[in-house]
Coordinates of C-alpha atoms in Angstrom, one line a residue:
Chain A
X1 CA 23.4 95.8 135.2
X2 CA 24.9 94.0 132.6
X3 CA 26.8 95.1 128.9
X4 CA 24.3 93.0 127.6
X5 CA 21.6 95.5 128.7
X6 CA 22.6 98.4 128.2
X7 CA 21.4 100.0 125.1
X8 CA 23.8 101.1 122.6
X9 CA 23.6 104.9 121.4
X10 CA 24.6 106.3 118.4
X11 CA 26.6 109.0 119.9
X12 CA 29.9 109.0 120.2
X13 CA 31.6 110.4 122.6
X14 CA 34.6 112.4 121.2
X15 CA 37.3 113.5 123.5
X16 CA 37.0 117.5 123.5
X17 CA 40.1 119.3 122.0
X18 CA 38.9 122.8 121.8
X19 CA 41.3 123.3 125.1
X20 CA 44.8 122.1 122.8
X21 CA 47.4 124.6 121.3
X22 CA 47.0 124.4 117.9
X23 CA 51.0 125.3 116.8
X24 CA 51.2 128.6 114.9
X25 CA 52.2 128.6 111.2
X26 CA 55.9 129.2 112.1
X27 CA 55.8 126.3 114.5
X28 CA 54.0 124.2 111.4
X29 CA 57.0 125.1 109.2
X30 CA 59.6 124.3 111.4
X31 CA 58.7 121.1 111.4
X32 CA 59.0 120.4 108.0
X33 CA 62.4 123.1 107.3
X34 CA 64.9 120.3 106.0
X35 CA 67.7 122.3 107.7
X36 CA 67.0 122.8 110.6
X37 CA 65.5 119.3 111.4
X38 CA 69.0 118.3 110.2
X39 CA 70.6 119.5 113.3
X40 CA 67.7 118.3 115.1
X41 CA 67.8 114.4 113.8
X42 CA 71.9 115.0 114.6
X43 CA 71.1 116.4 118.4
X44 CA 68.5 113.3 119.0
X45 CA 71.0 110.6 117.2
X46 CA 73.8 112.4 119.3
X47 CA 71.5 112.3 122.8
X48 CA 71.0 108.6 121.7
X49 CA 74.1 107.5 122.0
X50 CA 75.1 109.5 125.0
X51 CA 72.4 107.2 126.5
X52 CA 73.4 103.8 124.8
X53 CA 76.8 104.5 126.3
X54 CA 75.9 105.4 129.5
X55 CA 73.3 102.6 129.5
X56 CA 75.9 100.0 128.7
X57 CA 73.4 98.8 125.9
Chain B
X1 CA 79.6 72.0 126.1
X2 CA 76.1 73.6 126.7
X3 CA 72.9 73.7 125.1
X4 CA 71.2 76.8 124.9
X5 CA 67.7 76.4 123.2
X6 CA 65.6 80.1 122.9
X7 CA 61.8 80.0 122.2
X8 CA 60.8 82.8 119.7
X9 CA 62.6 84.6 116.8
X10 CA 61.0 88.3 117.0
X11 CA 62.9 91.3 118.1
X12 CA 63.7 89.7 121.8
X13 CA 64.8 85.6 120.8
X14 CA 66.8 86.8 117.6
X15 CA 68.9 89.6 119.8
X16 CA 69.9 86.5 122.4
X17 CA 70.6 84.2 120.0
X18 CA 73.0 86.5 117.6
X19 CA 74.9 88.0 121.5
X20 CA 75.3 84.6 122.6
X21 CA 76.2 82.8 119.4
X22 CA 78.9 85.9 119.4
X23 CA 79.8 85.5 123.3
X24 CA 80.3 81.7 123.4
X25 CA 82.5 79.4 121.4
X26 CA 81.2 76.8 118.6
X27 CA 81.8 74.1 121.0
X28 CA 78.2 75.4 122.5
X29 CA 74.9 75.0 120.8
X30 CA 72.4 77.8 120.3
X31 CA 69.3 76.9 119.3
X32 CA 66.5 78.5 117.9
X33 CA 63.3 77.6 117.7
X34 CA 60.0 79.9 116.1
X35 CA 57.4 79.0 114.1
X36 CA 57.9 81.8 111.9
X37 CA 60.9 81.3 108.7
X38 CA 61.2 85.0 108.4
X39 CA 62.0 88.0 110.6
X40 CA 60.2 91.0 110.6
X41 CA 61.2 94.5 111.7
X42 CA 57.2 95.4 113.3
X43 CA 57.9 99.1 114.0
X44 CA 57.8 99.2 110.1
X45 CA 54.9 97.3 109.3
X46 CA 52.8 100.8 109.8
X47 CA 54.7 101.7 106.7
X48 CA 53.6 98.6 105.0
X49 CA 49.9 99.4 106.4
X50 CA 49.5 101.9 104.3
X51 CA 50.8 100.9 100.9
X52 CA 54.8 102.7 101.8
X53 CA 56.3 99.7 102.2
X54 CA 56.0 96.4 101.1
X55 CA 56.3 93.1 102.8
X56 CA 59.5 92.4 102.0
X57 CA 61.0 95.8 102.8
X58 CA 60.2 94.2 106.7
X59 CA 60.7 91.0 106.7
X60 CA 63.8 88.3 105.8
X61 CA 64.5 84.6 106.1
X62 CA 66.2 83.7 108.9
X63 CA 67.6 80.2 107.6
X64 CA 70.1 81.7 105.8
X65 CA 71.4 84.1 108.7
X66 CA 71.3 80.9 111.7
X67 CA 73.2 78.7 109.0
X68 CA 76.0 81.6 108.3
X69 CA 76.0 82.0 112.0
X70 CA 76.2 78.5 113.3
X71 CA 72.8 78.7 115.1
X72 CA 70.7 75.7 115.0
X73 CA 66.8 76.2 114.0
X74 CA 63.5 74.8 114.2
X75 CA 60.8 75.9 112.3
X76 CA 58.3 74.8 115.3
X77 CA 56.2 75.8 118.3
X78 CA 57.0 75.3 121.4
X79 CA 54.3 73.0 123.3
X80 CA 55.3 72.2 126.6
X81 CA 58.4 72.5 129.0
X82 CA 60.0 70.0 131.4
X83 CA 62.0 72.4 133.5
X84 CA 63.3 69.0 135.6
X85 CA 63.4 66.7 132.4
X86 CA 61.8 63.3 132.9
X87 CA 61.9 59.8 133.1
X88 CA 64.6 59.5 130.2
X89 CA 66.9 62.5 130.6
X90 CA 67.3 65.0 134.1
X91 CA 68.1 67.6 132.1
X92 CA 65.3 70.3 131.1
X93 CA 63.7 69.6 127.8
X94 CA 61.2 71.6 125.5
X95 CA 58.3 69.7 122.9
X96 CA 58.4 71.7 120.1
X97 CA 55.7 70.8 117.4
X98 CA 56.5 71.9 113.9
X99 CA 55.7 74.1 111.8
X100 CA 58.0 73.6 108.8
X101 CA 61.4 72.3 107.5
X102 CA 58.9 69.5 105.7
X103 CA 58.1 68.5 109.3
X104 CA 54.5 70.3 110.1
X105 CA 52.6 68.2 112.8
X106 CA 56.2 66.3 113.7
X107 CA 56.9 66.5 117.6
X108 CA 60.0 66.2 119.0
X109 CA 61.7 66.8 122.3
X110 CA 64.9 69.3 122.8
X111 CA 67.2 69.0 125.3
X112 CA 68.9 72.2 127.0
X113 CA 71.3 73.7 130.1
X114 CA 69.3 77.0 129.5
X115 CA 66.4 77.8 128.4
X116 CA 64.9 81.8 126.9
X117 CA 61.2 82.5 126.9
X118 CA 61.1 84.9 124.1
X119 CA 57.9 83.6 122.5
X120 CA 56.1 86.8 122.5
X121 CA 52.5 88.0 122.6
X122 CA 49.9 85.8 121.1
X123 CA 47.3 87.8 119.0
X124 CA 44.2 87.2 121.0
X125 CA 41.8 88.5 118.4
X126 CA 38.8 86.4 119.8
X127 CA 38.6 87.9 122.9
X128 CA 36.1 90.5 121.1
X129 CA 33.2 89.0 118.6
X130 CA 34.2 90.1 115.3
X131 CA 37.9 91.4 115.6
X132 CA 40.7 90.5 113.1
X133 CA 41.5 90.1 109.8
X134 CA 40.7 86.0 109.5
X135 CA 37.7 85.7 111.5
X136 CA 36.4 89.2 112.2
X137 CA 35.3 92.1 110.2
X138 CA 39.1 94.5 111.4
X139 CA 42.3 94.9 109.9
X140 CA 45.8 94.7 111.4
X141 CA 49.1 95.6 111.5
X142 CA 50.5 92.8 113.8
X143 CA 52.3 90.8 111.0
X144 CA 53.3 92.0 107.7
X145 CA 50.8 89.7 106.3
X146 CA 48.2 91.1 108.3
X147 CA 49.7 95.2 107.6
X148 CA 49.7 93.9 103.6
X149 CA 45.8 93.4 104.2
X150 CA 45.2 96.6 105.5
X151 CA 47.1 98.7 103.4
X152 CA 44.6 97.0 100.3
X153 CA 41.6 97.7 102.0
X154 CA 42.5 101.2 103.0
X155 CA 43.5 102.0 99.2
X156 CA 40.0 100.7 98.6
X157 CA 38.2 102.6 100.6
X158 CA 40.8 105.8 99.4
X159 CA 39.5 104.7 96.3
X160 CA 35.8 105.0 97.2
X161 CA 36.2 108.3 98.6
X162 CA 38.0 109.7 95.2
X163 CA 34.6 108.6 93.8
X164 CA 32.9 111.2 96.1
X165 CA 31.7 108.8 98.9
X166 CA 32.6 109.8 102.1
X167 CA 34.2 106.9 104.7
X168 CA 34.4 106.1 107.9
X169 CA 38.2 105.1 109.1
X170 CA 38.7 104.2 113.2
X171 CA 42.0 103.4 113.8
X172 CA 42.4 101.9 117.9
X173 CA 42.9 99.2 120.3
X174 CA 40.2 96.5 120.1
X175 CA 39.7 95.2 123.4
X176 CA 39.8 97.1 127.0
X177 CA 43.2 95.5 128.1
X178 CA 45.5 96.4 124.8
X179 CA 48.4 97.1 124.9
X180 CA 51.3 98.9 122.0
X181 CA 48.4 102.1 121.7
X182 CA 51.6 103.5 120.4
X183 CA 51.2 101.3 116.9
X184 CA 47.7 102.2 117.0
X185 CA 48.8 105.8 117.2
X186 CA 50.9 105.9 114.3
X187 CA 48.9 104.2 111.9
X188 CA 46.5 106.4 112.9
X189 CA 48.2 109.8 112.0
X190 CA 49.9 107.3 108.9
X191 CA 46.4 107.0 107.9
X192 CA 45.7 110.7 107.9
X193 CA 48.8 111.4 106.6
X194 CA 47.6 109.3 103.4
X195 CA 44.2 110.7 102.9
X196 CA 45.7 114.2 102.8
X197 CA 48.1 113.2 100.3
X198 CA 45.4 111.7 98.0
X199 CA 43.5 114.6 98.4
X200 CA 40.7 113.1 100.2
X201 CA 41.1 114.3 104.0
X202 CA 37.9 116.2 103.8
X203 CA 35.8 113.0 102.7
X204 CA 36.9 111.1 105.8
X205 CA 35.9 111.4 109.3
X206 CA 38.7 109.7 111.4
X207 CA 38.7 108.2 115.0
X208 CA 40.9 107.1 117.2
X209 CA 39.0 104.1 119.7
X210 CA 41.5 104.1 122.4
X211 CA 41.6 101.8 126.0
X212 CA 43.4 104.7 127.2
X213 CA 41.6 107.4 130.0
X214 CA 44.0 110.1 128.5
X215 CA 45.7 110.7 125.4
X216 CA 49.6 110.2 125.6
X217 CA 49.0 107.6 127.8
X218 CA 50.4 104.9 125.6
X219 CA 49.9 102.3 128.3
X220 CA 52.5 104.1 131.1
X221 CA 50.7 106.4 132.1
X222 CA 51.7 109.4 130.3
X223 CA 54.7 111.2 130.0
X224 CA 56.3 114.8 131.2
X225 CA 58.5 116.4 129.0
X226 CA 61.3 118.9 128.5
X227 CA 60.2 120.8 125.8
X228 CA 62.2 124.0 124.8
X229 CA 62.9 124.7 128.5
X230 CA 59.3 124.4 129.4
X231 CA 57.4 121.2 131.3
X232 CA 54.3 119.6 129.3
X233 CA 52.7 116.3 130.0
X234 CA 52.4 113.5 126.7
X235 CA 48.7 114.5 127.2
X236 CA 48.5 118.4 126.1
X237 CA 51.1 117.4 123.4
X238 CA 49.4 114.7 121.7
X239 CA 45.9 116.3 122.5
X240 CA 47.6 119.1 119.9
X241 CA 48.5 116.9 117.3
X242 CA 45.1 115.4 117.5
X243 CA 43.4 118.8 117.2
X244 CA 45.9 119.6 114.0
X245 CA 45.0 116.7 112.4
X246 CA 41.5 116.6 112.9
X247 CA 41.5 112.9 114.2
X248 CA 38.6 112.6 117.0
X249 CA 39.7 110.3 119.9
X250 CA 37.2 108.7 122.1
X251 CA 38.8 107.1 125.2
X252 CA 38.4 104.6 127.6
X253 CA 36.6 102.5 125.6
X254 CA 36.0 98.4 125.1
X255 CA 34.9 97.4 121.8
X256 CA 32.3 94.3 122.6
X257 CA 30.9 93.3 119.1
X258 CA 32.4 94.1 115.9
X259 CA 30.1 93.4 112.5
X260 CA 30.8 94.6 109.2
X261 CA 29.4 97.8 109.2
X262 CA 29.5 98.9 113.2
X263 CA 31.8 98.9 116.2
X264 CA 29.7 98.2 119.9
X265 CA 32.0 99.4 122.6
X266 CA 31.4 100.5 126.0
X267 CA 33.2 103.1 127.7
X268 CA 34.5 104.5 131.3
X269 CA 31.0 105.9 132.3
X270 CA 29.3 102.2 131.2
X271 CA 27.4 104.3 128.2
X272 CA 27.5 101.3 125.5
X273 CA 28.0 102.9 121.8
X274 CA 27.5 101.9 118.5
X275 CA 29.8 103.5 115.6
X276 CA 29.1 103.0 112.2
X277 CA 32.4 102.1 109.9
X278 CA 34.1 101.5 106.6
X279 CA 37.2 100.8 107.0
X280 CA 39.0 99.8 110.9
X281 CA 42.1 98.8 112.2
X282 CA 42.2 97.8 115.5
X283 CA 44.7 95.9 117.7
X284 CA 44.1 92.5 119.9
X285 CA 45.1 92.3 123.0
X286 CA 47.8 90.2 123.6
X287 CA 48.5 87.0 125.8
X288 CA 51.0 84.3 126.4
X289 CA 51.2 81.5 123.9
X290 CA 49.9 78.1 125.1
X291 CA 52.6 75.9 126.8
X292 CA 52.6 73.7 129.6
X293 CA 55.1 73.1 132.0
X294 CA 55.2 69.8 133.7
X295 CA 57.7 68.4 136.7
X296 CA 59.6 65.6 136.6
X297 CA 57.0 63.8 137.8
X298 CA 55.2 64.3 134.8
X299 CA 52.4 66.9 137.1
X300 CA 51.2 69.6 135.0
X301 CA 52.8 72.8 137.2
X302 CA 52.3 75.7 134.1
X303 CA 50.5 77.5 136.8
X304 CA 53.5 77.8 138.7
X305 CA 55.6 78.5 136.0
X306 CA 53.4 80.9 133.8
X307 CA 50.7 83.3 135.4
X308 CA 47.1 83.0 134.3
X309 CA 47.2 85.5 131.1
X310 CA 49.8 83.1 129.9
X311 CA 53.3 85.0 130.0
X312 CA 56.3 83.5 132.4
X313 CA 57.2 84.4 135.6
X314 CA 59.6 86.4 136.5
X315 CA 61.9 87.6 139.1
X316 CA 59.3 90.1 140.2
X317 CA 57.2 91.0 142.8
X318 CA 53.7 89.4 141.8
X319 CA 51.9 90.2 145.3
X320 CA 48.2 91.3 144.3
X321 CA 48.0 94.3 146.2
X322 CA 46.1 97.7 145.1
X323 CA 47.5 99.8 141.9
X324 CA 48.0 102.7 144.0
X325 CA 50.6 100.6 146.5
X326 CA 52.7 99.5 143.8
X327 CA 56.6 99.9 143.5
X328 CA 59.4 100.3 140.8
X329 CA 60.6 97.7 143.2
X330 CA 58.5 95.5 142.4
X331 CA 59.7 95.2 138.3
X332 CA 62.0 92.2 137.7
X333 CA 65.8 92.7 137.5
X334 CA 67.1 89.8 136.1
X335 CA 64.0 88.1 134.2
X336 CA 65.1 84.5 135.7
X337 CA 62.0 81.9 136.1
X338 CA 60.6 81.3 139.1
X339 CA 61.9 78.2 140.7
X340 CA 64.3 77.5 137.8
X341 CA 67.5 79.2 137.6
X342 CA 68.2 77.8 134.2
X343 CA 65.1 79.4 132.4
X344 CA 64.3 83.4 131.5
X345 CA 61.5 85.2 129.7
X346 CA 62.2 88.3 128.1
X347 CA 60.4 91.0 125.8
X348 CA 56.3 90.1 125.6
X349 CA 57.0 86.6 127.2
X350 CA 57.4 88.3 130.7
X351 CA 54.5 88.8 133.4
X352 CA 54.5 92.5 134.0
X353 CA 53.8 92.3 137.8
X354 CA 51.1 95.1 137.2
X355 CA 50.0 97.7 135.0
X356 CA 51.5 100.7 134.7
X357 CA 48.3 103.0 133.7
X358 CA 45.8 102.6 135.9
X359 CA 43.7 100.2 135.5
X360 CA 39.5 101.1 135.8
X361 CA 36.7 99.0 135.5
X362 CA 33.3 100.4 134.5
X363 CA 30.1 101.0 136.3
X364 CA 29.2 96.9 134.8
X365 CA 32.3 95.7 135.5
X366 CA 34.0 95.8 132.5
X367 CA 37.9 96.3 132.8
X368 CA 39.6 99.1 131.0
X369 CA 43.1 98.4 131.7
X370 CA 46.1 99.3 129.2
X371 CA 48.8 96.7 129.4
X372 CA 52.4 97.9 130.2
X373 CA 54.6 98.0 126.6
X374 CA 57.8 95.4 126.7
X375 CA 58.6 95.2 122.8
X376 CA 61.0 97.3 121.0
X377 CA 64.2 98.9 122.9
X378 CA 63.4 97.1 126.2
X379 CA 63.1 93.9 124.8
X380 CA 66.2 94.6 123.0
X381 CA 67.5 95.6 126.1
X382 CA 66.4 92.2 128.0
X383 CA 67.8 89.8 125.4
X384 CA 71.5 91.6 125.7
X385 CA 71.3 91.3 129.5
X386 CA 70.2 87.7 129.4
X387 CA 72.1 86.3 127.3
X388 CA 75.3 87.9 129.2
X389 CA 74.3 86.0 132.0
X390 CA 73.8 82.8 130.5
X391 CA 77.4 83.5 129.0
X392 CA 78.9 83.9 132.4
X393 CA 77.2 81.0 133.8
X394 CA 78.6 78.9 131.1
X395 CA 82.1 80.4 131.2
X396 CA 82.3 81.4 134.6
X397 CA 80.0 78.8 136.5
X398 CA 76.8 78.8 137.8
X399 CA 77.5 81.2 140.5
X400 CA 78.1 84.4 138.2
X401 CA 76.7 87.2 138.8
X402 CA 73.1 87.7 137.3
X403 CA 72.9 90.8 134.8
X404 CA 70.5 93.4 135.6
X405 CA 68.5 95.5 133.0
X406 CA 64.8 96.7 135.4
X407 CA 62.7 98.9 133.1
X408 CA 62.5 100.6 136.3
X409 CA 66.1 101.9 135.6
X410 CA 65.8 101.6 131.6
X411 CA 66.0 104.1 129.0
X412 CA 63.9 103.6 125.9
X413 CA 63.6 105.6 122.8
X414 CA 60.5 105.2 120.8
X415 CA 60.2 107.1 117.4
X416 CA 56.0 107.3 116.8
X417 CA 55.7 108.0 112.9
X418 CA 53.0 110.4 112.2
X419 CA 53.4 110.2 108.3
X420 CA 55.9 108.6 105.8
X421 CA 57.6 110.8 103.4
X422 CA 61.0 112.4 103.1
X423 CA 60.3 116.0 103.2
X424 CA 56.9 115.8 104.0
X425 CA 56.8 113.2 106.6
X426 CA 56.9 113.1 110.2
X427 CA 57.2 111.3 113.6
X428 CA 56.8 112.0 117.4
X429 CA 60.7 111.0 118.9
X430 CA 60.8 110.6 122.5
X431 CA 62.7 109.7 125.1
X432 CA 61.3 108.1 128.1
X433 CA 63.6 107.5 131.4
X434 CA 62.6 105.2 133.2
X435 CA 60.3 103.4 131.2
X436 CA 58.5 102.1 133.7
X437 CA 58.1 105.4 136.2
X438 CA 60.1 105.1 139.5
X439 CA 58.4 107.6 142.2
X440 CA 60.2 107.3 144.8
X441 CA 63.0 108.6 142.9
X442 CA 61.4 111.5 140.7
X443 CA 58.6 113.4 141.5
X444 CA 57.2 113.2 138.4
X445 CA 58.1 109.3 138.0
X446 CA 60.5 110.0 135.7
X447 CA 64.1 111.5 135.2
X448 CA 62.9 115.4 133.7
X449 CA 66.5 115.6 132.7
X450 CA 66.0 112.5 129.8
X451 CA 62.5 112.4 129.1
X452 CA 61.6 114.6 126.2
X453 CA 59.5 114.3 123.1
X454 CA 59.4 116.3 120.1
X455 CA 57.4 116.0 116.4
X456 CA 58.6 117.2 113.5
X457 CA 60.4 115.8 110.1
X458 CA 63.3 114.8 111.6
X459 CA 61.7 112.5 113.6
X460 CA 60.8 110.5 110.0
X461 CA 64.0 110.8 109.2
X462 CA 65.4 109.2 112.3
X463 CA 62.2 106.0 112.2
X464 CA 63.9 105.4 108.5
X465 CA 67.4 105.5 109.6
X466 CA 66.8 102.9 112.1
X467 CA 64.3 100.9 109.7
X468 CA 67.7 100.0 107.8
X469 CA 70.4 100.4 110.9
X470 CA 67.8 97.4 112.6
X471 CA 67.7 95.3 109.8
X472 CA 71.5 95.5 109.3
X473 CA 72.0 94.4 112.9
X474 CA 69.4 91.3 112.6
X475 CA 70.6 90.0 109.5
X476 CA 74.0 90.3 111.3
X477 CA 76.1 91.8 108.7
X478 CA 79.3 93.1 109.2
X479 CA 79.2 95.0 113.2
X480 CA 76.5 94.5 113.9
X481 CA 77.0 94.0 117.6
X482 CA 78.7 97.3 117.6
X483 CA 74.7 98.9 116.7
X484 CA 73.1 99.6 120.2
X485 CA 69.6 97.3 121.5

């Protein structure tokens, strides 16, 4: 069989996410609470470096 | 005195040519040849994709910044390379053809001592009927240009839906061996992030067309994390932001025929599809750019010197064997040419010796095979390394010791934006080490210690920062070699 014949549906076959945590409401406004993504962007830009200079690059 | 001539100004040939204009004296020549006269910083043309940036937030001329800098430039594309020069001269040469610098269509033939493959990918939009924004019915965000397109054509169809018309949007990779699924990641949740913000989320039904079997696979086969103490795979994470969002993914698929108004793709199971559209962005695969290589005989030997999809090889291990025997060892070290100890591809312009998610072909045959990721960090990475050898082995003499830098053994950051706006905007930042998984030394391929990846607002923060820390470094301003690859 080739693509060629192979008819084309018109369903799509979306990837079931019904099995995914959905994050909690607390989870959602952590993400967006300017001070403690602060200390967040300073831990990953600190972890950053710690690689860079153990990296040599 | 030595001539050093580099192929390609993008992340990879700009990176070598600033290290080694900086690591040898003026007596030496570095030259750089592209066929581009601007830079541009990619990771932000998602920004630019959707109306947040524009063009020339992300891209520069680089005339000004080789003349300041004593680094020669052509405005040309490289054509073919003599690797054992010719008749006239034994030394390797390159024919450039240009492209500017009131020269387009002028050949002429450069001379170097070492030689950097840094051309990157080649946008191969026609390997599926109807992709891309010149010839086919798709947007981009592959070039500025290309992201300035898209961002108009998704405010038009914004526009439509404000009207009351609901759209379609898919956002994916347009051909079954794609690679960056990460770009086509972010503009997809960039995409979302702007519909919700004009209000319009619930007229839109977005997908996300992926090559990928799983999501999080981003074309290395997934990630495990560290996440608050706990293990989680890429997978479950980004299946989560997927659900949030209400973005529906279908996977494993191969777009075959693009028109205006519908996608035809085929996935895993060999089920062919058809999904209707308004609005799609979808991503080429990539391949080498066109150059021959010749001996100095004058016999064509670019199948010696480049494998058949077009990128160099490398110092690795390209033995066809079957995906499930494959080896970190088997990544190049060093990113010196075959046969010529003189020449090195880095970034794009490498031959990954495989893939690293697995590649599967469908019940007709059809192969559904990410490509490994070499741009950002690594290539970065690669150009530093490189052009410390070639430093040595001008310095030093041709017996100095080769630098290493195996993405087997790398550490890369990648900061995934998932939405552009200072308090309200967001990215996935992670952390993957290696990037390329080594199992014989971690049971999960990689180090659990490093790898991590985390979404939130600072994340946004942190894609911005290093929007303008990048730019600094390429435009070579004041310490600029002090800012890490």
């Amino acid at each position: 069989m080739t693509e060629q014949n192979v008819p084309a549906t018109a369903v799509q076959p979306v990837f079931d996410l019904s099995g995914a945590p959905m994050p909690n409401v607390r989870t959602l406004q952590a993400r967006y609470n300017p001070f403690s993504q602060f200390f967040k962007l300073v831990g990953f830009m600190l972890n950053i470096m710690k690689l860079v200079i153990r990296s040599g690059h | 005195m030595a001539d050093v001539v580099i192929l390609g100004a993008g992340i990879a040939g700009h990176t070598a040519a600033l290290h080694l204009r900086r690591m040898l004296g003026r007596n030496h020549t570095v030259t750089v040849v592209s066929p581009n006269a601007n830079w541009n910083w990619i990771p932000s043309n998602i920004w630019v994709g959707v109306g947040r940036m524009a063009k020339e937030q992300v891209v520069f001329p680089l005339a000004p910044i080789y003349r300041r800098k004593g680094i020669q430039h052509r405005q040309a594309k490289a054509v073919a390379i003599y690797p054992e020069g010719d008749a006239d001269d034994s030394r390797g040469a390159v024919e450039v053809e240009y492209t500017g610098q009131n020269k387009v269509g002028q050949t002429e033939k450069i001379r170097y001592d070492y030689l950097i493959n840094a051309t990157g990918p080649k946008l191969k939009f026609e390997a599926t009927e109807g992709l891309g924004p010149d010839a086919g019915n798709t947007v981009s965000v592959c070039t500025a240009d290309h992201a300035r397109e898209a961002a108009e054509k998704l405010a038009a169809s914004i526009a439509k839906m404000k009207d009351g018309q609901p759209q379609t949007l898919v956002v994916g990779t347009g051909h079954g061996t794609c690679t960056c699924e990460g770009a086509a990641f972010e503009y997809t949740f960039n995409v979302d992030h702007e519909l919700r913000a004009a209000g319009v989320r619930d007229k839109a039904t977005l997908y996300y067309l992926t090559n990928e079997a799983a999501l999080g696979d981003f074309g290395v086969g997934g990630m495990t994390f560290n996440q608050n103490g706990f293990e989680t795979s890429s997978e479950l994470w980004t299946s989560s932001l997927f659900r949030e969002r209400e973005v529906k993914p279908i996977l494993g698929t191969h777009p075959h025929k693009i028109t205006a108004d519908a996608i035809t793709y085929e996935t895993l199971d060999g089920e062919m599809h058809e999904l209707p559209y308004d609005f799609a962005m979808l991503l080429p695969p990539f391949g080498g750019h066109p150059i021959k290589a010749f001996n100095g005989a004058g016999e064509d030997i670019t199948d010696k010197v480049f494998a058949p999809s077009g990128f160099m090889k490398v110092d690795a291990d390209y033995t066809a064997k079957p995906y499930e025997e494959w080896s970190a060892a088997d990544w190049p070290q060093t990113y010196q040419s075959v046969g010529y100890d003189n020449i090195w591809a880095i970034g794009i312009a490498f031959a990954p010796p495989h893939q690293i998610s697995k590649p599967r072909k469908t019940p007709n045959g059809t192969m559904i095979a990410p490509a490994p990721p070499r741009t950002g960090m690594p290539s970065g990475i690669m150009a530093k390394v490189v052009a410390g050898t070639i430093a040595d082995r001008i310095k030093v003499g041709p017996k100095a010791h080769a630098h290493h830098a195996s993405m087997t053994e790398m550490t890369a950051v990648c900061v995934a934006s998932a939405g552009n706006g200072l308090f309200d905007g967001s990215a996935a930042a992670m952390v993957m080490s290696p990037v390329v998984p080594d199992f014989n030394k971690y049971p999960a391929g990689r180090d659990m210690k490093e790898t991590r990846g985390e979404i939130g607002l600072f994340g946004h923060w942190t894609k911005y920062i290093l929007h303008f820390l990048f730019i600094y470094k390429a435009k070579a301003l004041p310490g600029w070699s002090l800012i890490p690859e």
